Amino acid sequence: MTHQEIRQRFLDFFKQRGHIIVPSSSLLPDDPSVLFTTAGMQQFKPYYTGQADAMKDFGSLNTASIQKSMRTSDIDEVGDDSHLTFFEMLGNFSFGGYWKKETIEYAYEFLTKELKLKIDYVSIFKGENDIPADEESEKIWKKIVPDIKVKKLGRSDNFWGPTGNEGPCGPTSEIFVNGAEVWNLVFNQYYCDKDGKLELLKTSGIDTGMGLDRLATVVQNKKNIFETDLLEPILKLAPLELEEKVKRVIVDHSRAIAFLISDGVQPSNKEQGYVLRRLMRRVITHNFIAKADLTLTHDKSLRKP
Ligand code: GLY
């Protein structure tokens, strides 16, 4: 299955289940507390808190999107089998329309029936610092797949958000396929304020996120994201003589650079422009250093005696 088919199947699946398909927003969000759009829920933040009305704006409490996203927190991991700076995130969202049961059932049905994948195991929030364990999700998973393996983890693994200084957040259930985490189901029950204090939201909401490159890796039965039909064609353009890891960094950063520029970012010494400049510099230095290393290896006169 091509990545285009995966995208289409995802959108069709949720459209058939009453979701309004919302186009990706820009990589540059309205929210001044973040530099970039890092997840599908970013453009929907006001709908979780009641500041905006989904029925009025979308005619439905449920939406789905494929969101351009940019995360620089893992930049040093780029070049391994699964990390990226820029990626597309497939997500379904609900602002009081449905809750954990439907979210878990949709995810299970989409992965196992629509994409014919086998789930290795799932994880749920085990409770921490006065935030109760998510027993409800465990029960729902076990009702669908009685012998499913459920890992119970703490706040650093199974609690998501907020994006920026404050916002909706909550316990998560993550789904693992072929050893990779493919889908994060977030149950937005809380609002986290600037001081980190949690308060229950008036209406609980759903926010899910599934990176397209990782999903394509398991659907296409590849060993890493760079072998999928999303990234392999770009990888083939990188100079053949470069080391695999260097090529991967160049591929990831070049794609991120292209999307940042197309959303209006220009290189500069601050904020988004600084990130763009840094990515450009990393592409140039990786290429240059790798080539210099190769020269040293091949040109005997440059080698140390
Ligand atoms: N908003 C959920 C995620 O990014 O994983």
mmCIF file of C-alpha atoms and ligand atoms in Angstrom:
data_model
loop_
_atom_site.group_PDB
_atom_site.id
_atom_site.type_symbol
_atom_site.label_atom_id
_atom_site.label_comp_id
_atom_site.label_asym_id
_atom_site.label_seq_id
_atom_site.Cartn_x
_atom_site.Cartn_y
_atom_site.Cartn_z
ATOM 1 C CA MET A 1 0.000 0.000 0.000
ATOM 2 C CA THR A 2 1.423 3.394 -0.962
ATOM 3 C CA HIS A 3 1.584 6.297 1.491
ATOM 4 C CA GLN A 4 -1.038 8.071 -0.648
ATOM 5 C CA GLU A 5 -3.435 5.146 -0.148
ATOM 6 C CA ILE A 6 -2.757 5.175 3.609
ATOM 7 C CA ARG A 7 -3.619 8.886 3.759
ATOM 8 C CA GLN A 8 -6.821 8.374 1.762
ATOM 9 C CA ARG A 9 -7.934 5.330 3.756
ATOM 10 C CA PHE A 10 -7.432 7.214 7.008
ATOM 11 C CA LEU A 11 -9.501 10.178 5.862
ATOM 12 C CA ASP A 12 -12.223 7.957 4.352
ATOM 13 C CA PHE A 13 -12.395 5.819 7.505
ATOM 14 C CA PHE A 14 -13.090 8.795 9.759
ATOM 15 C CA LYS A 15 -15.334 10.573 7.254
ATOM 16 C CA GLN A 16 -17.517 7.450 7.129
ATOM 17 C CA ARG A 17 -17.738 7.651 10.916
ATOM 18 C CA GLY A 18 -19.068 11.206 11.055
ATOM 19 C CA HIS A 19 -15.832 13.206 11.194
ATOM 20 C CA ILE A 20 -15.356 16.441 9.273
ATOM 21 C CA ILE A 21 -12.029 16.461 7.428
ATOM 22 C CA VAL A 22 -10.160 19.672 8.253
ATOM 23 C CA PRO A 23 -7.163 20.719 6.118
ATOM 24 C CA SER A 24 -3.735 20.926 7.724
ATOM 25 C CA SER A 25 -3.001 24.294 9.282
ATOM 26 C CA SER A 26 0.311 26.100 8.726
ATOM 27 C CA LEU A 27 3.514 24.980 10.427
ATOM 28 C CA LEU A 28 3.412 28.436 12.057
ATOM 29 C CA PRO A 29 0.558 28.390 14.589
ATOM 30 C CA ASP A 30 -1.465 31.359 15.907
ATOM 31 C CA ASP A 31 -0.527 30.241 19.450
ATOM 32 C CA PRO A 32 2.376 32.551 20.493
ATOM 33 C CA SER A 33 3.559 30.072 23.165
ATOM 34 C CA VAL A 34 5.010 27.671 20.549
ATOM 35 C CA LEU A 35 7.324 28.214 17.592
ATOM 36 C CA PHE A 36 5.856 25.495 15.396
ATOM 37 C CA THR A 37 2.819 23.298 14.977
ATOM 38 C CA THR A 38 3.992 20.122 16.677
ATOM 39 C CA ALA A 39 0.789 18.062 16.562
ATOM 40 C CA GLY A 40 -2.627 17.762 14.965
ATOM 41 C CA MET A 41 -4.394 19.122 18.052
ATOM 42 C CA GLN A 42 -2.602 22.490 17.835
ATOM 43 C CA GLN A 43 -5.172 24.100 15.525
ATOM 44 C CA PHE A 44 -8.002 22.688 17.680
ATOM 45 C CA LYS A 45 -6.759 23.899 21.105
ATOM 46 C CA PRO A 46 -9.622 26.416 21.630
ATOM 47 C CA TYR A 47 -12.268 23.753 20.915
ATOM 48 C CA TYR A 48 -11.203 21.677 23.942
ATOM 49 C CA THR A 49 -11.548 24.608 26.317
ATOM 50 C CA GLY A 50 -14.869 25.930 25.019
ATOM 51 C CA GLN A 51 -13.294 29.153 23.664
ATOM 52 C CA ALA A 52 -14.403 28.032 20.180
ATOM 53 C CA ASP A 53 -17.474 26.069 19.133
ATOM 54 C CA ALA A 54 -16.873 23.029 16.883
ATOM 55 C CA MET A 55 -20.569 22.682 15.983
ATOM 56 C CA LYS A 56 -20.602 26.267 14.743
ATOM 57 C CA ASP A 57 -17.290 26.058 12.866
ATOM 58 C CA PHE A 58 -17.352 22.459 11.524
ATOM 59 C CA GLY A 59 -20.995 21.383 11.928
ATOM 60 C CA SER A 60 -19.710 18.427 14.003
ATOM 61 C CA LEU A 61 -18.010 17.723 17.325
ATOM 62 C CA ASN A 62 -15.644 15.300 15.581
ATOM 63 C CA THR A 63 -12.858 16.111 13.114
ATOM 64 C CA ALA A 64 -9.912 14.404 11.434
ATOM 65 C CA SER A 65 -6.854 15.828 9.720
ATOM 66 C CA ILE A 66 -3.418 15.167 8.305
ATOM 67 C CA GLN A 67 -1.320 17.863 9.900
ATOM 68 C CA LYS A 68 2.102 19.152 8.841
ATOM 69 C CA SER A 69 4.168 19.019 12.037
ATOM 70 C CA MET A 70 7.634 20.092 13.067
ATOM 71 C CA ARG A 71 9.502 18.939 16.193
ATOM 72 C CA THR A 72 13.074 19.943 16.901
ATOM 73 C CA SER A 73 13.317 18.293 20.329
ATOM 74 C CA ASP A 74 14.622 15.053 18.782
ATOM 75 C CA ILE A 75 16.939 16.657 16.233
ATOM 76 C CA ASP A 76 19.981 14.778 17.520
ATOM 77 C CA GLU A 77 18.194 11.445 17.052
ATOM 78 C CA VAL A 78 17.553 12.118 13.351
ATOM 79 C CA GLY A 79 19.485 9.588 11.303
ATOM 80 C CA ASP A 80 18.315 6.599 13.351
ATOM 81 C CA ASP A 81 15.453 4.381 12.107
ATOM 82 C CA SER A 82 12.478 6.415 13.274
ATOM 83 C CA HIS A 83 13.131 10.056 14.222
ATOM 84 C CA LEU A 84 12.338 13.076 12.061
ATOM 85 C CA THR A 85 11.994 16.829 12.453
ATOM 86 C CA PHE A 86 9.197 17.312 9.888
ATOM 87 C CA PHE A 87 6.392 14.775 9.526
ATOM 88 C CA GLU A 88 2.702 14.457 8.709
ATOM 89 C CA MET A 89 0.459 13.496 11.572
ATOM 90 C CA LEU A 90 -2.786 11.611 11.030
ATOM 91 C CA GLY A 91 -5.282 12.382 13.770
ATOM 92 C CA ASN A 92 -8.911 12.152 14.830
ATOM 93 C CA PHE A 93 -10.325 14.598 17.359
ATOM 94 C CA SER A 94 -13.471 14.989 19.386
ATOM 95 C CA PHE A 95 -14.641 17.947 21.434
ATOM 96 C CA GLY A 96 -17.268 16.262 23.564
ATOM 97 C CA GLY A 97 -18.629 13.994 20.817
ATOM 98 C CA TYR A 98 -17.150 10.651 21.925
ATOM 99 C CA TRP A 99 -14.781 9.342 24.533
ATOM 100 C CA LYS A 100 -12.379 6.444 25.214
ATOM 101 C CA LYS A 101 -14.504 3.526 24.013
ATOM 102 C CA GLU A 102 -15.035 4.865 20.488
ATOM 103 C CA THR A 103 -11.448 6.161 20.259
ATOM 104 C CA ILE A 104 -9.941 2.780 21.113
ATOM 105 C CA GLU A 105 -12.442 0.912 18.932
ATOM 106 C CA TYR A 106 -11.730 3.175 15.930
ATOM 107 C CA ALA A 107 -7.961 2.779 16.355
ATOM 108 C CA TYR A 108 -8.234 -0.989 16.687
ATOM 109 C CA GLU A 109 -10.503 -1.286 13.665
ATOM 110 C CA PHE A 110 -8.418 0.999 11.465
ATOM 111 C CA LEU A 111 -5.113 -0.727 12.231
ATOM 112 C CA THR A 112 -6.258 -4.346 12.249
ATOM 113 C CA LYS A 113 -9.151 -4.424 9.751
ATOM 114 C CA GLU A 114 -8.377 -1.584 7.370
ATOM 115 C CA LEU A 115 -4.572 -1.907 7.322
ATOM 116 C CA LYS A 116 -4.391 -5.586 8.402
ATOM 117 C CA LEU A 117 -1.696 -4.905 11.010
ATOM 118 C CA LYS A 118 -1.072 -6.939 14.118
ATOM 119 C CA ILE A 119 -0.840 -4.997 17.386
ATOM 120 C CA ASP A 120 2.108 -6.154 19.573
ATOM 121 C CA TYR A 121 0.913 -4.460 22.725
ATOM 122 C CA VAL A 122 -0.616 -1.253 24.058
ATOM 123 C CA SER A 123 0.326 0.983 26.958
ATOM 124 C CA ILE A 124 -1.860 2.919 29.368
ATOM 125 C CA PHE A 125 -1.311 5.458 32.175
ATOM 126 C CA LYS A 126 -0.629 3.782 35.510
ATOM 127 C CA GLY A 127 -1.377 6.877 37.620
ATOM 128 C CA GLU A 128 1.115 9.271 39.213
ATOM 129 C CA ASN A 129 1.188 12.361 41.489
ATOM 130 C CA ASP A 130 -2.501 12.292 42.380
ATOM 131 C CA ILE A 131 -3.562 11.713 38.762
ATOM 132 C CA PRO A 132 -5.546 8.472 38.795
ATOM 133 C CA ALA A 133 -4.661 5.405 36.720
ATOM 134 C CA ASP A 134 -6.554 4.944 33.468
ATOM 135 C CA GLU A 135 -8.366 1.713 34.336
ATOM 136 C CA GLU A 136 -11.150 2.468 31.888
ATOM 137 C CA SER A 137 -8.846 2.198 28.842
ATOM 138 C CA GLU A 138 -7.414 -1.078 30.096
ATOM 139 C CA LYS A 139 -10.941 -2.517 30.417
ATOM 140 C CA ILE A 140 -11.898 -1.324 26.940
ATOM 141 C CA TRP A 141 -8.767 -2.877 25.357
ATOM 142 C CA LYS A 142 -9.340 -6.167 27.171
ATOM 143 C CA LYS A 143 -12.958 -6.259 26.064
ATOM 144 C CA ILE A 144 -11.874 -5.946 22.420
ATOM 145 C CA VAL A 145 -8.832 -8.264 22.665
ATOM 146 C CA PRO A 146 -9.044 -10.325 25.883
ATOM 147 C CA ASP A 147 -5.408 -11.486 25.773
ATOM 148 C CA ILE A 148 -3.858 -8.168 24.702
ATOM 149 C CA LYS A 149 -0.632 -7.215 26.483
ATOM 150 C CA VAL A 150 -1.144 -3.935 28.363
ATOM 151 C CA LYS A 151 1.906 -2.096 29.723
ATOM 152 C CA LYS A 152 1.210 0.379 32.518
ATOM 153 C CA LEU A 153 3.522 3.370 32.484
ATOM 154 C CA GLY A 154 3.907 6.706 34.246
ATOM 155 C CA ARG A 155 3.642 10.354 33.368
ATOM 156 C CA SER A 156 6.748 10.592 31.194
ATOM 157 C CA ASP A 157 5.442 7.874 28.837
ATOM 158 C CA ASN A 158 1.668 7.933 29.020
ATOM 159 C CA PHE A 159 0.580 11.496 29.657
ATOM 160 C CA TRP A 160 0.554 14.009 26.803
ATOM 161 C CA GLY A 161 0.629 17.791 26.576
ATOM 162 C CA PRO A 162 0.155 20.598 26.877
ATOM 163 C CA THR A 163 1.718 22.103 23.757
ATOM 164 C CA GLY A 164 3.418 25.358 24.753
ATOM 165 C CA ASN A 165 3.005 26.907 28.217
ATOM 166 C CA GLU A 166 -0.543 25.793 28.899
ATOM 167 C CA GLY A 167 -3.470 23.915 27.436
ATOM 168 C CA PRO A 168 -5.411 20.663 27.306
ATOM 169 C CA CYS A 169 -3.610 17.470 28.264
ATOM 170 C CA GLY A 170 -4.307 14.017 29.617
ATOM 171 C CA PRO A 171 -3.490 10.337 29.946
ATOM 172 C CA THR A 172 -2.714 8.381 26.800
ATOM 173 C CA SER A 173 -2.905 4.904 25.391
ATOM 174 C CA GLU A 174 -0.158 4.084 22.884
ATOM 175 C CA ILE A 175 -0.313 1.323 20.290
ATOM 176 C CA PHE A 176 2.804 -0.608 19.245
ATOM 177 C CA VAL A 177 3.195 -2.511 15.983
ATOM 178 C CA ASN A 178 6.389 -4.339 14.900
ATOM 179 C CA GLY A 179 8.131 -2.892 17.952
ATOM 180 C CA ALA A 180 7.365 0.718 16.977
ATOM 181 C CA GLU A 181 4.942 3.112 18.620
ATOM 182 C CA VAL A 182 2.526 3.997 15.842
ATOM 183 C CA TRP A 183 -0.511 5.680 17.403
ATOM 184 C CA ASN A 184 -0.932 7.856 20.444
ATOM 185 C CA LEU A 185 -4.487 8.181 21.781
ATOM 186 C CA VAL A 186 -4.759 11.172 24.104
ATOM 187 C CA PHE A 187 -7.682 11.550 26.485
ATOM 188 C CA ASN A 188 -7.762 15.278 27.195
ATOM 189 C CA GLN A 189 -9.346 15.430 30.625
ATOM 190 C CA TYR A 190 -7.298 18.254 32.114
ATOM 191 C CA TYR A 191 -6.218 21.816 31.519
ATOM 192 C CA CYS A 192 -2.620 22.492 32.560
ATOM 193 C CA ASP A 193 -2.014 26.149 33.492
ATOM 194 C CA LYS A 194 1.261 28.098 33.196
ATOM 195 C CA ASP A 195 2.350 26.885 36.661
ATOM 196 C CA GLY A 196 1.780 23.243 35.757
ATOM 197 C CA LYS A 197 -1.415 22.976 37.821
ATOM 198 C CA LEU A 198 -4.021 20.555 36.429
ATOM 199 C CA GLU A 199 -7.750 21.187 36.487
ATOM 200 C CA LEU A 200 -10.475 19.006 35.031
ATOM 201 C CA LEU A 201 -11.794 20.339 31.725
ATOM 202 C CA LYS A 202 -15.553 21.005 31.636
ATOM 203 C CA THR A 203 -15.804 18.725 28.606
ATOM 204 C CA SER A 204 -13.297 15.937 28.029
ATOM 205 C CA GLY A 205 -11.873 15.684 24.516
ATOM 206 C CA ILE A 206 -10.036 13.279 22.234
ATOM 207 C CA ASP A 207 -6.772 13.960 20.421
ATOM 208 C CA THR A 208 -4.935 11.237 18.540
ATOM 209 C CA GLY A 209 -1.675 11.359 16.601
ATOM 210 C CA MET A 210 -0.087 8.862 14.230
ATOM 211 C CA GLY A 211 3.047 9.764 12.245
ATOM 212 C CA LEU A 212 2.632 8.859 8.579
ATOM 213 C CA ASP A 213 6.269 7.789 8.068
ATOM 214 C CA ARG A 214 6.199 5.320 10.980
ATOM 215 C CA LEU A 215 2.836 3.976 9.899
ATOM 216 C CA ALA A 216 4.070 3.514 6.310
ATOM 217 C CA THR A 217 7.118 1.659 7.695
ATOM 218 C CA VAL A 218 4.966 -1.027 9.309
ATOM 219 C CA VAL A 219 2.337 -1.150 6.546
ATOM 220 C CA GLN A 220 5.018 -1.512 3.875
ATOM 221 C CA ASN A 221 6.937 -3.964 6.066
ATOM 222 C CA LYS A 222 10.150 -1.924 5.957
ATOM 223 C CA LYS A 223 12.962 -1.859 8.480
ATOM 224 C CA ASN A 224 13.010 1.916 8.894
ATOM 225 C CA ILE A 225 11.264 5.127 7.775
ATOM 226 C CA PHE A 226 13.892 5.789 5.100
ATOM 227 C CA GLU A 227 12.897 2.644 3.176
ATOM 228 C CA THR A 228 9.267 3.755 2.726
ATOM 229 C CA ASP A 229 7.926 5.256 -0.479
ATOM 230 C CA LEU A 230 7.780 8.606 1.331
ATOM 231 C CA LEU A 231 11.489 8.952 2.003
ATOM 232 C CA GLU A 232 13.299 6.422 -0.179
ATOM 233 C CA PRO A 233 12.892 8.502 -3.372
ATOM 234 C CA ILE A 234 14.527 11.466 -1.604
ATOM 235 C CA LEU A 235 17.259 9.276 -0.100
ATOM 236 C CA LYS A 236 18.165 8.095 -3.591
ATOM 237 C CA LEU A 237 18.939 11.704 -4.550
ATOM 238 C CA ALA A 238 21.622 12.039 -1.843
ATOM 239 C CA PRO A 239 25.224 11.596 -3.032
ATOM 240 C CA LEU A 240 25.876 7.846 -3.161
ATOM 241 C CA GLU A 241 29.272 8.018 -1.512
ATOM 242 C CA LEU A 242 27.949 9.473 1.751
ATOM 243 C CA GLU A 243 27.453 7.389 4.858
ATOM 244 C CA GLU A 244 23.829 6.211 5.426
ATOM 245 C CA LYS A 245 23.348 8.289 8.588
ATOM 246 C CA VAL A 246 24.563 11.464 6.876
ATOM 247 C CA LYS A 247 22.231 10.840 3.942
ATOM 248 C CA ARG A 248 19.301 10.373 6.328
ATOM 249 C CA VAL A 249 20.011 13.682 8.104
ATOM 250 C CA ILE A 250 20.213 15.460 4.756
ATOM 251 C CA VAL A 251 16.920 13.872 3.619
ATOM 252 C CA ASP A 252 15.028 14.786 6.795
ATOM 253 C CA HIS A 253 16.375 18.321 7.018
ATOM 254 C CA SER A 254 15.875 19.053 3.301
ATOM 255 C CA ARG A 255 12.217 18.074 3.551
ATOM 256 C CA ALA A 256 11.777 20.195 6.695
ATOM 257 C CA ILE A 257 13.516 23.159 5.031
ATOM 258 C CA ALA A 258 11.216 22.904 1.975
ATOM 259 C CA PHE A 259 8.048 22.854 4.098
ATOM 260 C CA LEU A 260 9.216 25.706 6.358
ATOM 261 C CA ILE A 261 10.020 27.893 3.365
ATOM 262 C CA SER A 262 6.696 27.046 1.718
ATOM 263 C CA ASP A 263 4.912 28.200 4.893
ATOM 264 C CA GLY A 264 6.717 31.542 4.695
ATOM 265 C CA VAL A 265 9.750 31.128 6.998
ATOM 266 C CA GLN A 266 12.949 32.896 5.957
ATOM 267 C CA PRO A 267 16.408 32.249 7.436
ATOM 268 C CA SER A 268 17.181 34.698 10.239
ATOM 269 C CA ASN A 269 18.808 34.829 13.652
ATOM 270 C CA LYS A 270 15.643 34.419 15.703
ATOM 271 C CA GLU A 271 12.720 32.098 16.349
ATOM 272 C CA GLN A 272 11.466 30.076 13.360
ATOM 273 C CA GLY A 273 13.993 31.718 11.031
ATOM 274 C CA TYR A 274 16.805 30.624 13.324
ATOM 275 C CA VAL A 275 15.597 27.016 13.248
ATOM 276 C CA LEU A 276 15.467 27.146 9.444
ATOM 277 C CA ARG A 277 18.999 28.584 9.343
ATOM 278 C CA ARG A 278 20.201 25.888 11.730
ATOM 279 C CA LEU A 279 18.701 23.118 9.575
ATOM 280 C CA MET A 280 20.332 24.594 6.462
ATOM 281 C CA ARG A 281 23.660 24.844 8.236
ATOM 282 C CA ARG A 282 23.407 21.223 9.407
ATOM 283 C CA VAL A 283 22.722 19.996 5.862
ATOM 284 C CA ILE A 284 25.740 21.911 4.574
ATOM 285 C CA THR A 285 28.084 20.863 7.390
ATOM 286 C CA HIS A 286 27.007 17.203 7.323
ATOM 287 C CA ASN A 287 27.604 17.111 3.580
ATOM 288 C CA PHE A 288 30.889 19.000 3.834
ATOM 289 C CA ILE A 289 32.323 17.050 6.770
ATOM 290 C CA ALA A 290 31.286 13.722 5.268
ATOM 291 C CA LYS A 291 32.922 14.624 1.967
ATOM 292 C CA ALA A 292 36.082 15.856 3.715
ATOM 293 C CA ASP A 293 36.264 12.547 5.619
ATOM 294 C CA LEU A 294 35.950 10.640 2.375
ATOM 295 C CA THR A 295 38.699 12.723 0.809
ATOM 296 C CA LEU A 296 40.959 12.004 3.760
ATOM 297 C CA THR A 297 40.270 8.313 3.396
ATOM 298 C CA HIS A 298 40.829 8.187 -0.356
ATOM 299 C CA ASP A 299 43.623 10.728 -0.836
ATOM 300 C CA LYS A 300 46.762 9.083 0.573
ATOM 301 C CA SER A 301 48.721 12.352 0.650
ATOM 302 C CA LEU A 302 46.258 13.777 3.187
ATOM 303 C CA ARG A 303 46.513 10.860 5.559
ATOM 304 C CA LYS A 304 48.625 11.116 8.669
ATOM 305 C CA PRO A 305 51.908 9.253 8.350
HETATM 306 N N1 GLY B 1 -1.270 14.949 20.080
HETATM 307 C C1 GLY B 1 -0.872 13.620 20.219
HETATM 308 C C2 GLY B 1 0.490 13.336 19.729
HETATM 309 O O1 GLY B 1 1.095 14.204 19.133
HETATM 310 O O2 GLY B 1 1.013 12.284 19.930
#
